[in-house]
Amino acid sequence: MEARAIYELLAEKIGDGALGFTEGTGDPVADVAPASIVDACTFLRDDERCDFDMMMCLSGIDWDGYDENGKGKSVSILGYTDLGEPETTERASDGDFGVAYDLYSHRLKHKFTLRVRVTREVASVPTVSGVWETANWHEREAWDLLGIRFAGHPDLRRMLLDESWVGHPLRKDYQMPSEWDAVRLSGRDYAKNPFPPIAPPETPTPPAGDKPAEG
Amino acid sequence: MDALIALIQNAPGAANMSAQALHNTAAALMATLMFTVMALCAIVFTWMERKVAGFLQNRYGPMRTGRWHGWAQAVADMLKILGKEDIIPAEADKGLFVFAPILVLLGSLLAWAAIPWAPGFVAADLDLGLFYIFAVSSLVIIGILMAGWSSNNKWALYGAARGAAQMVSYEIPLALATIPVIMYTGSLNTQDIVIAQQGGLANWYIFRDPFLFVAFWMYFIASIAETNRGPFDMPETESELVAGYHTEYSGMRFAFFFLSEYANLFLVSLIAVMVFLGGWWAPLPLLDVIPPALTFIIKGVMMVFFNMWVRWTLPRVRVDQLMHLCWKVMIPIALICVLGSGIIQMVRG
Amino acid sequence: MATEDVKATGWADQDHVPEIKSELLELNMGPQHPATHGVLRLLLETDGEIVYKVTPVMGYLHRCAEKIAEGVNYKQWVVYTDRFDYLAPMCCNHAYVTALEKLMGQEVPERGEHLRVVAAELSRIASHLVSLATFGLDMGAFTPLLYMFREREEILNLLERIAGGRMLYNYMVPGGVRYDVPDDKWIKDVLSFVDMMETKKVPEYNTLLSYNKIFIERTANVCVISPEDAFTFGCTGPVLRGSGVSFDCRRDDPYGAYPKFDFEIPVGQGQMGAVGDCWDRYFVRMLEIEQSCRLIRQALETLPDGPYQAIELKKPVKAPMGAVYSRTESAKGELGHYLIGDGGQTAFRNKVRSPSFCNLQVVTKVGVGQMVSDLVALVGSLDIVLGEIDR
Amino acid sequence: MAQYFADIYEAVSSVLKGMRITFKHIYKKPVTLQFPDERQVMPERYRGFVHNDMTKCDSCNICAKLCPVDCIYIESEGKGKARMMTRYAIDYNKCIWCSLCTENCHTGSITMSHDYDHSVYDRRTLVYEFMDPTQETIPCHRATRIDMGWWVEPKEDKPKPKPKPAAEAAPPAETAPAPEAPPPADDKPAPGTPTPDDDKGVEN
């Protein structure tokens, strides 16, 4: 079924919860209010005409800095200064968070994308892990990396990072901590100079141009 | 032993020795010899295992140490293992932890006493020889259980529990498979068993009757399980239990386990040769020129090769399947062998 | 856990449930364990040999690759995609460039598509070989591992000749492939390798491992994943097909040159036990090797002339604003990229939906009630790669 | 009961088949190479350690900008014709052999060699300085180099590509399309180490 037809079915079901349908560059996407996402997902899974038995992907998004005019670029990755101190950002963080759900039906072989958008202050979306089991881990990952809470999630712990980690790295205003658990986190840049001088190495000849390796 | 005593008597300066002194000297000599042979066989077999595995797997195995096909690799490994730090985990039961490898080694070492290498050349010419061998080699089980328990490591405990269950179970088919032979010989004396197989290939027990042929394979399978080698290496199962009962062992203590594994391997191979494959008798009259002890060892090494070949071909069975195999397949078949062979003996008179 | 609960796990009918309950033993399987294929940690609660709870813990290999994706430009990011599934990097490259081209609306020349198929399928064979080999190793069969790595080495040599790298190729670029075929001899070598694989090697593996009775006993009827479980847990690839579902992105959601070729989707048929057991998942991979060989042969025999890149290598790549989700069939399953462009040269957000990540989740359900040895078989048959789970 | 014996038969026969296959391999020639004695011949496109030919390099910074892991360090002084390169270093601790630097180099100075075997005892020794220690700076501009007698005429068949804007930043304005030249200077190892190649390199 076409995405637009699915959206119309969905809008019929959840009423005000359906916020709009966009077609343009990329996949067609249906915006849904956070409050009705579980209803929407349950409907899409159980309805005969939709039958979305699999959630392909759940992606958390930090929309901060994303501007419809293409002006607000994504911030460049924050790393370390020459002295190994974490760089800081002056960004004001006021963008929304979003979650995109990509669904697929094995029987009807059609796809559909849902999207919810919540403000940075709220940062909480109802969980759909009761609808598809796979959402469990995807949501944990989104919580871990983006700090989006999933209300009602059975096991919302950090997944890829340690429980004691501070911050959510995929946020656009994330600042790398300088140490974690008494471990200094800055990378060692051997080519820069704060390192103590070393004795001359044992003649490491730089690689020659096209000296063939002999067999 | 008698042969050894006779040898010593003939040696210069030994003529005046009392019978007791002669016996003691011979015993000391024999013990030294046994231990040396065992340590040597462990070294040779580690190298052999690697080379056999290598060639079965389309690669070379060790090639560097000692120039010719890495012959010194095992020696180098032993030296390295001797130089390693001896670690006893803080939470381990120290006494048991230290004693376990010794017990394991002891178990396999004691059994060597009753192996008949050549006519008259056996350290302990016991009337209960075969029984003695099976009895003392059971000590290994206690050692493994001790090692697993005292390590205070869950994986080690798993390995020990599996190992104990496995080895206790497989003692039964192992012993049952040899019973037809004992019935034929009418003796448990190891020398008698070998002497009864004199007279070429046809007189070897394996070819005496079809039930004995089956019994030999029962013995072979059970012996693999007894030595904890693949496909029945339940106490180790490196892909499941990390390293099983010796997970926490290092250095010399680990070497003891290692040594005992290969000593055990050679031991069960020698028993197979002794019981089923004609002991020191050459298969053909043509080969009688080879000294009996050498024939015996060559046959043993061939059995070891066969064992390695099996190990490097087959996947590992699961622990419950292992038990299933033992209790529901091998013991019935071994019992049938005992019965069938007994009937044949009765018919033949 | 009450005895009734234990019976619910499926062991009841086998009378394995002990009458006297003892305390459950917590067992840390990993992160350094021979059978967890990397640095996966499984927190087990066991009673003797039987597992009552499995909690996978991961992140030991986490590099926050998705953050890096926001910091490097599209072409630089191709380099990083190699590092997800380092056993089939070509498939990862393919997945990413497909997503990017979908966002850009970029067409790829025929020859480029064919070369992509050849490279990705070779990579898939290599990945499956590693998977089968390590699965055999988990079952205790060491020798097939060496035989399969011998053939994988051949593939690495072939890919090294076309892409320049042994393991991390960085071969595909947006709009095509980086290099053309090195020479005609390469094509001949690939074809002869494919022939050898089909006629000699696969039967050899089958005799040595697939049809070995001990191996069948270890894997058949073990850890059965039902199609419903596979759907809800998002299992894809050989895990889903092992459960008897005929689904393959190459056919059902076609991309690249795949629609042009003729190939079959092998599914698990429960030959040795139930549909969806470890043996089925294992054997589906074996059959897929043959199908990949077919694909390679077709792609090379019909290799068209012409350009192999649509965008000059030195040109920077820009993608418009918008979001796409694109998926491809990697060796492990459906490898998807959720890609948001912001009109510049850098992705605004790139979420990687890695197949191993989703496939692994199924152990929390299927692993319950199995023996420790069977759990090893399950993890081995899922064929996970930690580089892709932790990203 | 029939199943019981069928299982036993199947087990024995499949085991024997498997053992036949492994036994056959004893007679096959091993496929492994004895590494330090025998080495694989690397194919044409093999990407080994990165090599930079300092005679061609004009310090345009494209490679450093394009490097996904920032492992190339280029420093220069001055502007325009007077611009002098003071440092060109590659940190092989970081290099991931992706070859993005080579394919965007407009002078063709940076290439991937076939070298892969550079084990060291200290990671700091994996930072390779390509500048000659005896010569403190290298002029970047083409005309200056011609004055110094460093250049021969560029080959005609090779089109001189204009430096494209690198990934995120425009290349430095001073970059000039540099022609090819015979290598007058060889690269040099990490700082302060005299190597036999050094003298030869300068004279060439």
Coordinates of C-alpha atoms in Angstrom, one line a residue, chain A residues 206, chain D residues 52-55 57 59 73-76 84-90 128-140 145 150 185-193 198 202:
Chain A
P206 CA 60.2 5.7 6.4
Chain D
N52 CA 55.3 11.4 0.6
D53 CA 57.7 12.6 -2.0
M54 CA 58.9 15.9 -0.6
T55 CA 60.1 17.2 -3.9
C57 CA 54.7 18.2 -2.2
S59 CA 52.1 21.9 1.3
Y73 CA 50.7 17.3 10.2
I74 CA 51.8 20.1 7.8
E75 CA 53.2 23.3 9.0
S76 CA 54.5 26.2 6.8
M84 CA 58.2 27.7 3.2
M85 CA 57.2 24.3 4.5
T86 CA 58.6 23.6 7.9
R87 CA 57.1 20.3 8.8
Y88 CA 55.5 17.3 7.1
A89 CA 54.8 14.4 9.5
I90 CA 52.5 11.4 9.4
Y128 CA 57.5 9.9 10.7
E129 CA 58.9 13.3 9.8
F130 CA 59.4 13.6 6.1
M131 CA 61.4 16.8 6.1
D132 CA 65.1 16.5 5.8
P133 CA 66.8 17.5 9.1
T134 CA 69.6 19.2 7.3
Q135 CA 67.3 21.4 5.3
E136 CA 65.1 23.3 7.7
T137 CA 62.5 24.5 5.3
I138 CA 61.3 23.7 1.8
P139 CA 59.9 26.4 -0.4
C140 CA 56.4 25.7 -1.5
R145 CA 61.6 25.7 -6.7
W150 CA 64.5 21.5 -8.2
A185 CA 65.4 14.6 -1.5
D186 CA 64.5 11.5 0.2
D187 CA 62.3 11.3 3.2
K188 CA 63.8 11.0 6.6
P189 CA 62.9 9.1 9.7
A190 CA 61.7 10.5 13.0
P191 CA 63.4 13.6 14.3
G192 CA 67.1 13.6 15.1
T193 CA 68.0 10.3 13.6
D198 CA 70.0 11.2 4.5
V202 CA 70.1 15.7 -0.4

